[in-house]
Short mmCIF file of C-alpha atoms and ligand atoms in Angstrom, two decimals:
data_model
loop_
_atom_site.label_atom_id
_atom_site.label_comp_id
_atom_site.label_asym_id
_atom_site.label_seq_id
_atom_site.Cartn_x
_atom_site.Cartn_y
_atom_site.Cartn_z
CA MET R 566 -20.16 29.60 -10.18
CA SER R 567 -21.24 33.20 -10.66
CA LEU R 568 -19.16 35.38 -12.94
CA ASP R 569 -19.58 38.70 -11.18
CA PRO R 570 -16.58 41.05 -11.37
CA PRO R 571 -14.45 40.12 -8.35
CA PRO R 572 -13.78 42.96 -5.86
CA VAL R 573 -10.00 43.26 -6.19
CA ASN R 574 -8.29 45.11 -3.33
CA VAL R 575 -5.74 46.80 -5.56
CA GLU R 576 -4.33 49.01 -2.77
CA ARG R 577 -3.36 45.79 -1.01
CA VAL R 578 -1.69 44.41 -4.14
CA VAL R 579 0.22 47.64 -4.84
CA ASN R 580 1.28 47.77 -1.20
CA GLU R 581 2.59 44.20 -1.40
CA LEU R 582 4.38 44.95 -4.69
CA GLU R 583 6.08 47.89 -2.97
CA GLN R 584 7.03 45.85 0.08
CA LEU R 585 8.53 43.22 -2.21
CA ALA R 586 10.39 45.92 -4.16
CA ALA R 587 12.02 47.07 -0.93
CA ILE R 588 13.65 43.63 -0.68
CA SER R 589 16.38 44.41 -3.15
CA ASP R 590 20.14 44.47 -3.65
CA CYS R 591 20.08 47.42 -6.02
CA PRO R 592 22.33 50.24 -4.75
CA GLU R 593 19.52 52.63 -5.75
CA PRO R 594 16.24 52.65 -3.80
CA PRO R 595 12.96 51.34 -5.30
CA PRO R 596 11.60 51.54 -7.92
CA ALA R 597 15.05 50.24 -8.90
CA VAL R 598 15.17 46.56 -7.97
CA THR R 599 17.80 43.80 -8.09
CA ARG R 600 16.90 40.37 -6.74
CA VAL R 601 19.07 37.49 -7.89
CA VAL R 602 18.24 33.86 -7.30
CA PHE R 603 19.53 32.12 -4.14
CA THR R 604 20.90 35.32 -2.58
CA GLU R 605 19.95 36.40 0.94
CA THR R 606 17.63 38.90 -0.69
CA ASP R 607 15.87 36.23 -2.74
CA LEU R 608 15.39 34.24 0.45
CA ARG R 609 13.93 37.25 2.25
CA ALA R 610 11.50 37.81 -0.62
CA ARG R 611 10.46 34.16 -0.44
CA ALA R 612 9.85 34.48 3.31
CA PHE R 613 7.71 37.58 2.71
CA LEU R 614 5.61 35.68 0.17
CA ARG R 615 5.24 32.68 2.45
CA GLY R 616 3.82 34.96 5.13
CA LEU R 617 1.22 36.29 2.68
CA TYR R 618 0.29 32.80 1.52
CA GLU R 619 -0.15 31.62 5.09
CA GLN R 620 -2.26 34.65 6.00
CA ALA R 621 -4.49 33.75 3.06
CA GLY R 622 -4.90 30.21 4.39
CA LEU R 623 -3.00 28.53 1.56
CA THR R 624 -0.94 25.37 1.97
CA VAL R 625 2.67 25.94 0.97
CA ARG R 626 4.97 23.39 -0.62
CA VAL R 627 8.54 24.07 -1.80
CA ASP R 628 10.24 21.70 -4.22
CA PRO R 629 13.99 20.86 -4.25
CA ILE R 630 14.86 23.75 -6.57
CA GLY R 631 12.77 26.26 -4.61
CA ASN R 632 9.71 26.46 -6.86
CA THR R 633 6.97 27.38 -4.39
CA PHE R 634 3.36 26.22 -4.63
CA ALA R 635 0.62 27.78 -2.48
CA ARG R 636 -2.56 25.75 -2.77
CA TRP R 637 -6.20 26.59 -2.20
CA GLU R 638 -7.77 23.20 -1.98
CA GLY R 639 -10.78 22.57 -4.22
CA SER R 640 -13.83 20.53 -3.31
CA GLU R 641 -12.39 17.65 -5.37
CA PRO R 642 -8.69 17.84 -4.54
CA VAL R 643 -7.82 14.67 -6.45
CA LEU R 644 -8.57 16.43 -9.73
CA PRO R 645 -5.62 18.00 -11.58
CA ALA R 646 -5.21 21.53 -10.23
CA VAL R 647 -5.26 24.88 -11.96
CA GLY R 648 -1.96 26.74 -11.67
CA SER R 649 -1.14 30.42 -11.92
CA GLY R 650 2.02 32.32 -11.16
CA SER R 651 5.28 33.80 -12.36
CA HIS R 652 8.60 34.83 -10.82
CA THR R 653 9.95 37.25 -8.23
CA ASP R 654 13.61 37.33 -9.18
CA ALA R 655 14.58 40.61 -10.80
CA ILE R 656 17.48 41.39 -13.13
CA PRO R 657 20.03 43.99 -12.00
CA HIS R 658 18.60 47.52 -11.92
CA SER R 659 15.12 46.52 -13.05
CA GLY R 660 11.65 47.49 -11.88
CA ILE R 661 8.81 46.55 -9.56
CA TYR R 662 6.32 44.73 -11.80
CA ASP R 663 8.04 42.13 -13.99
CA GLY R 664 6.95 38.70 -12.72
CA THR R 665 5.78 39.99 -9.33
CA VAL R 666 2.39 41.06 -10.74
CA GLY R 667 1.82 37.45 -11.78
CA VAL R 668 2.65 36.05 -8.33
CA LEU R 669 0.93 38.64 -6.13
CA GLY R 670 -1.87 38.94 -8.72
CA ALA R 671 -2.54 35.20 -8.51
CA LEU R 672 -2.61 35.43 -4.72
CA GLU R 673 -5.06 38.35 -4.89
CA ALA R 674 -7.20 36.43 -7.41
CA ILE R 675 -7.51 33.58 -4.90
CA ARG R 676 -8.26 35.96 -2.04
CA VAL R 677 -11.07 37.68 -3.91
CA LEU R 678 -12.56 34.39 -5.14
CA LYS R 679 -12.52 33.12 -1.56
CA GLN R 680 -14.09 36.32 -0.30
CA ALA R 681 -16.79 36.08 -2.97
CA GLY R 682 -17.74 32.67 -1.60
CA CYS R 683 -16.47 30.77 -4.61
CA ARG R 684 -15.83 27.06 -3.94
CA PRO R 685 -13.95 25.63 -6.94
CA ARG R 686 -13.92 21.90 -7.70
CA ARG R 687 -10.26 21.92 -8.64
CA SER R 688 -7.54 23.20 -6.37
CA ILE R 689 -5.96 26.47 -7.47
CA GLU R 690 -2.24 26.96 -6.90
CA VAL R 691 -0.06 30.05 -6.93
CA VAL R 692 3.35 29.10 -8.30
CA MET R 693 6.49 31.15 -7.75
CA PHE R 694 9.09 29.78 -10.16
CA THR R 695 12.75 29.82 -9.20
CA SER R 696 14.99 31.95 -11.39
CA GLU R 697 13.00 32.96 -14.45
CA GLU R 698 15.78 35.45 -15.11
CA PRO R 699 19.12 34.27 -16.50
CA THR R 700 21.19 36.67 -14.36
CA ARG R 701 23.10 34.20 -12.23
CA PHE R 702 23.51 31.07 -14.34
CA GLY R 703 23.10 32.44 -17.87
CA MET R 704 19.95 30.43 -18.50
CA GLY R 705 16.44 31.64 -17.76
CA CYS R 706 13.43 29.72 -16.45
CA THR R 707 15.48 27.11 -14.62
CA GLY R 708 12.60 26.30 -12.24
CA SER R 709 10.00 25.77 -14.95
CA ARG R 710 12.52 24.06 -17.25
CA LEU R 711 13.18 21.42 -14.65
CA MET R 712 9.51 21.19 -13.70
CA SER R 713 8.58 20.51 -17.31
CA GLY R 714 11.45 18.13 -18.08
CA ALA R 715 12.98 20.57 -20.58
CA ILE R 716 16.38 20.17 -18.90
CA THR R 717 17.82 17.15 -17.13
CA PRO R 718 18.64 17.41 -13.42
CA ASP R 719 22.30 16.65 -14.19
CA ALA R 720 22.65 19.37 -16.81
CA LEU R 721 21.05 21.88 -14.48
CA ALA R 722 23.05 20.82 -11.42
CA ASP R 723 26.34 21.38 -13.27
CA MET R 724 25.67 24.91 -14.49
CA ARG R 725 27.99 27.45 -12.89
CA ASP R 726 27.65 31.06 -11.81
CA SER R 727 30.38 33.66 -12.33
CA ASP R 728 32.08 32.58 -9.09
CA GLY R 729 32.38 29.05 -10.50
CA ASP R 730 29.86 27.59 -8.03
CA THR R 731 27.49 24.98 -9.41
CA TYR R 732 23.72 25.38 -9.42
CA ASP R 733 23.47 22.39 -7.15
CA THR R 734 25.88 23.80 -4.58
CA VAL R 735 24.28 27.21 -4.55
CA ARG R 736 20.71 25.94 -4.21
CA GLN R 737 21.71 23.68 -1.33
CA GLN R 738 23.54 26.50 0.40
CA ALA R 739 20.33 28.51 0.06
CA GLY R 740 18.52 25.75 1.93
CA PHE R 741 16.84 23.85 -0.90
CA SER R 742 17.54 20.18 -0.51
CA GLY R 743 16.22 16.96 -1.97
CA SER R 744 16.76 15.38 -5.35
CA LEU R 745 16.44 17.58 -8.43
CA ALA R 746 14.91 14.54 -10.12
CA ASP R 747 11.80 15.11 -7.98
CA VAL R 748 11.08 18.54 -9.44
CA ALA R 749 9.51 17.33 -12.73
CA LEU R 750 5.73 17.31 -12.62
CA PRO R 751 3.64 14.63 -14.29
CA GLY R 752 1.74 15.70 -17.42
CA ASP R 753 -1.59 15.44 -15.60
CA TYR R 754 -0.59 17.54 -12.57
CA TYR R 755 -2.15 20.72 -13.96
CA HIS R 756 -5.51 20.86 -15.69
CA ALA R 757 -4.45 24.30 -16.92
CA PHE R 758 -1.83 26.96 -16.23
CA VAL R 759 -2.29 30.71 -16.70
CA GLU R 760 0.26 33.47 -16.08
CA LEU R 761 -0.55 37.15 -15.55
CA HIS R 762 2.28 39.47 -16.62
CA ILE R 763 2.97 43.02 -17.71
CA GLU R 764 3.26 43.21 -21.48
CA GLN R 765 6.85 44.54 -21.51
CA GLY R 766 6.09 46.09 -24.89
CA PRO R 767 4.11 49.09 -26.17
CA GLU R 768 1.20 47.54 -28.10
CA LEU R 769 -1.60 47.53 -25.50
CA GLU R 770 -0.97 51.08 -24.35
CA ALA R 771 -0.72 52.35 -27.91
CA ALA R 772 -4.07 50.76 -28.78
CA SER R 773 -5.69 51.90 -25.47
CA LEU R 774 -6.50 48.32 -24.51
CA ASP R 775 -6.86 46.80 -21.04
CA ILE R 776 -5.80 43.23 -21.68
CA GLY R 777 -3.68 41.17 -24.08
CA VAL R 778 -4.57 37.52 -24.49
CA VAL R 779 -1.39 35.75 -25.51
CA THR R 780 -1.52 33.26 -28.38
CA ALA R 781 2.18 32.33 -28.62
CA ILE R 782 5.54 33.00 -26.96
CA ALA R 783 8.62 33.79 -29.08
CA ALA R 784 11.52 31.33 -29.19
CA PRO R 785 14.54 32.47 -27.13
CA ALA R 786 18.15 31.35 -27.47
CA ALA R 787 21.28 32.33 -25.57
CA PHE R 788 24.98 31.97 -26.37
CA GLU R 789 28.24 32.79 -24.63
CA PHE R 790 31.30 33.84 -26.64
CA ALA R 791 34.90 34.13 -25.53
CA ILE R 792 37.57 35.94 -27.55
CA ILE R 793 41.19 35.27 -26.79
CA GLY R 794 43.59 37.86 -28.20
CA GLU R 795 46.91 39.09 -26.90
CA GLY R 796 47.39 41.56 -24.09
CA GLY R 797 50.26 43.97 -23.62
CA HIS R 798 51.40 47.45 -22.71
CA ALA R 799 49.11 50.21 -24.02
CA GLY R 800 52.11 52.41 -24.74
CA ALA R 801 54.63 49.94 -26.04
CA VAL R 802 52.77 47.66 -28.45
CA LEU R 803 52.31 49.41 -31.80
CA MET R 804 48.99 49.18 -33.61
CA PRO R 805 49.98 46.87 -36.51
CA SER R 806 51.04 44.10 -34.13
CA ARG R 807 48.00 44.14 -31.86
CA ARG R 808 45.43 41.37 -31.43
CA ASP R 809 43.01 43.33 -29.26
CA ALA R 810 40.15 41.16 -28.02
CA LEU R 811 37.89 44.12 -27.29
CA ASN R 812 38.17 45.60 -30.78
CA ALA R 813 37.34 42.15 -32.18
CA ALA R 814 34.31 42.03 -29.86
CA ALA R 815 33.22 45.48 -30.99
CA GLU R 816 33.27 44.40 -34.62
CA MET R 817 31.38 41.26 -33.68
CA THR R 818 28.57 43.03 -31.82
CA LEU R 819 28.09 45.35 -34.79
CA ALA R 820 27.95 42.34 -37.13
CA ILE R 821 25.28 40.82 -34.86
CA GLU R 822 23.26 44.02 -35.01
CA ARG R 823 23.54 44.18 -38.82
CA LEU R 824 22.51 40.54 -39.33
CA ALA R 825 19.53 40.96 -36.98
CA LYS R 826 18.39 44.08 -38.85
CA GLU R 827 18.78 42.34 -42.20
CA SER R 828 16.70 39.32 -41.12
CA ARG R 829 13.60 38.52 -43.19
CA SER R 830 11.61 38.43 -39.95
CA PRO R 831 10.73 41.75 -38.29
CA ASP R 832 10.33 39.79 -35.04
CA LEU R 833 13.98 38.70 -34.95
CA VAL R 834 15.85 40.51 -32.18
CA ALA R 835 19.45 40.04 -31.05
CA THR R 836 21.10 41.63 -28.01
CA VAL R 837 24.61 41.64 -26.59
CA GLY R 838 23.88 42.67 -23.01
CA ARG R 839 27.03 41.62 -21.17
CA LEU R 840 30.66 42.15 -22.04
CA ASP R 841 33.49 41.28 -19.67
CA VAL R 842 36.88 42.73 -20.54
CA HIS R 843 40.10 41.27 -19.16
CA PRO R 844 42.21 42.57 -17.52
CA GLY R 845 40.12 45.76 -17.55
CA ALA R 846 42.96 48.22 -16.95
CA VAL R 847 43.19 51.57 -18.72
CA ASN R 848 46.76 51.02 -19.87
CA SER R 849 46.56 47.36 -20.84
CA ILE R 850 45.46 45.92 -24.17
CA PRO R 851 42.40 43.68 -23.63
CA SER R 852 43.56 40.08 -23.95
CA ARG R 853 40.24 38.34 -23.34
CA VAL R 854 36.62 39.31 -23.74
CA ALA R 855 33.55 37.30 -22.93
CA PHE R 856 30.12 38.39 -24.15
CA SER R 857 26.57 37.13 -24.20
CA LEU R 858 24.12 36.90 -27.08
CA ASP R 859 20.35 36.78 -26.60
CA ILE R 860 18.49 36.07 -29.85
CA ARG R 861 14.75 35.49 -30.36
CA ASP R 862 12.05 35.20 -32.97
CA ILE R 863 8.49 33.95 -33.16
CA ASP R 864 9.79 31.87 -36.07
CA GLY R 865 12.15 29.37 -34.40
CA GLN R 866 13.65 28.26 -37.73
CA ASN R 867 14.53 31.79 -38.71
CA ARG R 868 16.05 32.33 -35.26
CA ASP R 869 18.28 29.30 -35.81
CA ALA R 870 19.22 30.40 -39.35
CA VAL R 871 20.25 33.87 -38.18
CA ALA R 872 22.15 32.38 -35.22
CA ALA R 873 24.10 30.23 -37.72
CA GLU R 874 24.87 33.28 -39.90
CA ILE R 875 26.09 35.12 -36.80
CA GLN R 876 28.40 32.23 -35.91
CA GLU R 877 29.88 32.31 -39.44
CA ALA R 878 30.35 36.07 -39.41
CA LEU R 879 32.02 36.00 -35.98
CA ALA R 880 34.38 33.22 -37.04
CA ALA R 881 35.41 35.27 -40.10
CA ILE R 882 36.09 38.35 -37.95
CA ALA R 883 38.14 36.28 -35.51
CA ASP R 884 40.20 34.81 -38.39
CA ARG R 885 40.91 38.16 -39.95
CA ARG R 886 41.93 39.68 -36.61
CA GLY R 887 44.05 36.71 -35.54
CA VAL R 888 42.10 36.10 -32.33
CA GLN R 889 40.66 32.85 -31.11
CA LEU R 890 36.88 32.52 -30.74
CA GLU R 891 35.04 30.05 -28.55
CA SER R 892 31.27 29.78 -28.48
CA ARG R 893 28.78 27.92 -26.37
CA GLU R 894 25.04 27.58 -26.83
CA LEU R 895 23.27 27.86 -23.48
CA ASN R 896 19.76 27.25 -24.72
CA ALA R 897 17.76 27.35 -27.96
CA ASP R 898 14.12 26.81 -27.12
CA PRO R 899 11.24 26.41 -29.55
CA PRO R 900 8.31 28.85 -29.42
CA ALA R 901 5.17 27.87 -27.47
CA GLN R 902 1.50 28.11 -28.43
CA ALA R 903 -1.21 29.02 -25.95
CA ALA R 904 -4.00 26.45 -25.65
CA ASP R 905 -7.29 27.38 -27.36
CA SER R 906 -9.14 26.51 -24.14
CA LEU R 907 -7.09 29.07 -22.21
CA ILE R 908 -7.54 31.77 -24.85
CA ALA R 909 -11.29 31.13 -24.73
CA ALA R 910 -11.41 31.25 -20.93
CA ALA R 911 -9.48 34.53 -20.78
CA GLU R 912 -11.58 36.09 -23.55
CA SER R 913 -14.82 35.15 -21.84
CA ALA R 914 -13.51 36.71 -18.60
CA VAL R 915 -12.65 39.87 -20.51
CA ALA R 916 -16.16 39.92 -22.05
CA VAL R 917 -17.85 39.56 -18.64
CA LEU R 918 -15.74 42.43 -17.30
CA GLY R 919 -16.42 44.64 -20.31
CA LEU R 920 -12.70 45.16 -20.89
CA LYS R 921 -11.04 45.91 -24.22
CA HIS R 922 -8.52 43.35 -25.39
CA GLN R 923 -6.57 41.97 -28.29
CA ARG R 924 -4.83 38.70 -29.01
CA MET R 925 -1.08 39.06 -29.23
CA ILE R 926 2.24 37.26 -29.12
CA SER R 927 4.67 37.50 -26.25
CA ARG R 928 8.09 38.63 -27.42
CA ALA R 929 9.51 38.19 -23.93
CA TYR R 930 9.84 34.68 -22.58
CA HIS R 931 8.13 33.49 -19.45
CA ASP R 932 7.82 30.35 -17.37
CA SER R 933 4.70 29.68 -19.46
CA LEU R 934 7.04 28.83 -22.35
CA PHE R 935 7.88 25.66 -20.42
CA MET R 936 4.57 25.11 -18.64
CA ALA R 937 3.03 24.79 -22.12
CA ARG R 938 4.97 21.52 -22.45
CA ILE R 939 3.09 19.90 -19.57
CA ALA R 940 -0.25 21.70 -19.34
CA PRO R 941 -2.70 23.64 -21.48
CA THR R 942 -1.23 27.10 -20.89
CA GLY R 943 -2.19 30.71 -21.48
CA MET R 944 -1.10 34.20 -20.54
CA ILE R 945 -2.89 37.43 -19.69
CA PHE R 946 -1.02 40.69 -20.34
CA ILE R 947 -1.67 44.13 -18.90
CA PRO R 948 -0.23 47.33 -20.40
CA CYS R 949 2.87 49.00 -19.01
CA ARG R 950 3.78 52.64 -19.49
CA GLY R 951 5.62 53.26 -22.74
CA GLY R 952 6.17 49.52 -23.09
CA VAL R 953 9.11 49.94 -20.71
CA SER R 954 10.42 46.92 -18.79
CA HIS R 955 13.70 45.66 -17.31
CA ARG R 956 14.17 49.25 -16.14
CA PRO R 957 13.34 51.02 -12.85
CA ASP R 958 10.72 53.20 -14.59
CA GLU R 959 8.65 50.12 -15.49
CA PHE R 960 5.07 51.00 -14.44
CA SER R 961 1.50 49.78 -14.62
CA THR R 962 -1.32 51.74 -12.99
CA PRO R 963 -3.38 50.29 -10.12
CA GLU R 964 -6.37 50.26 -12.51
CA GLN R 965 -4.42 48.22 -15.06
CA ILE R 966 -3.27 45.80 -12.37
CA SER R 967 -6.81 45.53 -11.04
CA ALA R 968 -8.19 44.72 -14.50
CA GLY R 969 -5.52 42.04 -14.91
CA VAL R 970 -6.28 40.45 -11.54
CA GLN R 971 -10.03 40.49 -12.24
CA THR R 972 -9.46 38.83 -15.59
CA LEU R 973 -7.19 36.28 -13.97
CA ALA R 974 -9.68 35.58 -11.16
CA LEU R 975 -12.54 34.93 -13.56
CA THR R 976 -10.31 32.83 -15.80
CA LEU R 977 -9.20 30.72 -12.83
CA ALA R 978 -12.77 30.38 -11.60
CA GLN R 979 -13.87 29.00 -14.97
CA LEU R 980 -10.93 26.64 -15.29
CA ALA R 981 -11.35 25.31 -11.76
CA GLU R 982 -15.11 24.81 -12.08
C1 GLV S 2389 12.47 37.53 -19.57
O1 GLV S 2389 12.78 38.24 -18.65
C2 GLV S 2389 12.95 37.77 -20.89
O2 GLV S 2389 14.14 38.15 -21.00
O3 GLV S 2389 12.17 37.66 -21.85
MN1 MN S 2390 12.21 39.81 -16.89
MN1 MN S 2391 8.98 38.27 -16.29
#
């Protein structure tokens, strides 16, 4: 197979990214995007993608959780396939490029390889994973978790959204039927898996590089905390007798920030991104607060050690303030390593294209964190402006996207050969 630079039609990709961005529940127009799993909007985005896959002559299969596979059949279709893809769900008030570049970029990579007359031995599949983002059920990567056997079908089915509806109910209402037990893929399904993604950090732009070749993905964990204090009248209950759940939560979030900053690992990050205050009235003392904790590190052991310190500190604050504290671990995943074969394939693509690259870790998590459990896996990063992501001003230039798709196309061509 020749390794000429593939002629990416980047206007087409940008146009499709923009059309996808218009399918959004964000009250603000694009580039602000909100697309939450199993909503009407998610379903419309899926229909849009299916149309593109069909136009490209790919065969589409949807599994019982909604993971979508669009296959370009190789000349030896019985061989394990090469997979590439990412997600199209988008957290509230986020941007156009997170995940979507990896799905539409994989589609474009197939289109340009086809157009160049490439005839791979192995089939190449675009995968759109269901719910990489944790927005609705608190846990990210549910599609790839189930696909890789990292969560049992029962545990997944029982998870609830904020309306109290189970994952299983919601996915069936969205039209995804069949047994969740059928989602797991055998270990020899994929010969290799590679995900194209925006970096979501500042390193590539700062070093004026085109491409990051990912060597490892940091270990994420998520917890839910509930504080139960005592409510009452904001005028009548005097300060010494209060057990204000929100003030306890405030002290707790600051303790989390302090412990994260004091960690021996500069890669340890901890975020409280959601706080629900009950009853949420100006003249009522908060009686209950629920909040989330997202904590990550490349060093999984250090992540666990700091999470344990946080639990201890929060328990001490709760004791001192006379409030009750409940905590629940949602997930605590180990880090993942990219396969040497994938790093080599991506680096040889970069060399052919004359692009500048570096090896790097991914601080964000991705479906590749779980695909690495069942296939040799790698990731290709492109820069994004200012390292900004999970915000409407997230941006990568057409040239950066084009370089990423070219690198992906050549990587896929080698892996499928
Ligand atoms: C993925 O969106 C992450 O939070 O890393
Ligand atoms: Mn994201
Ligand atoms: Mn993403």
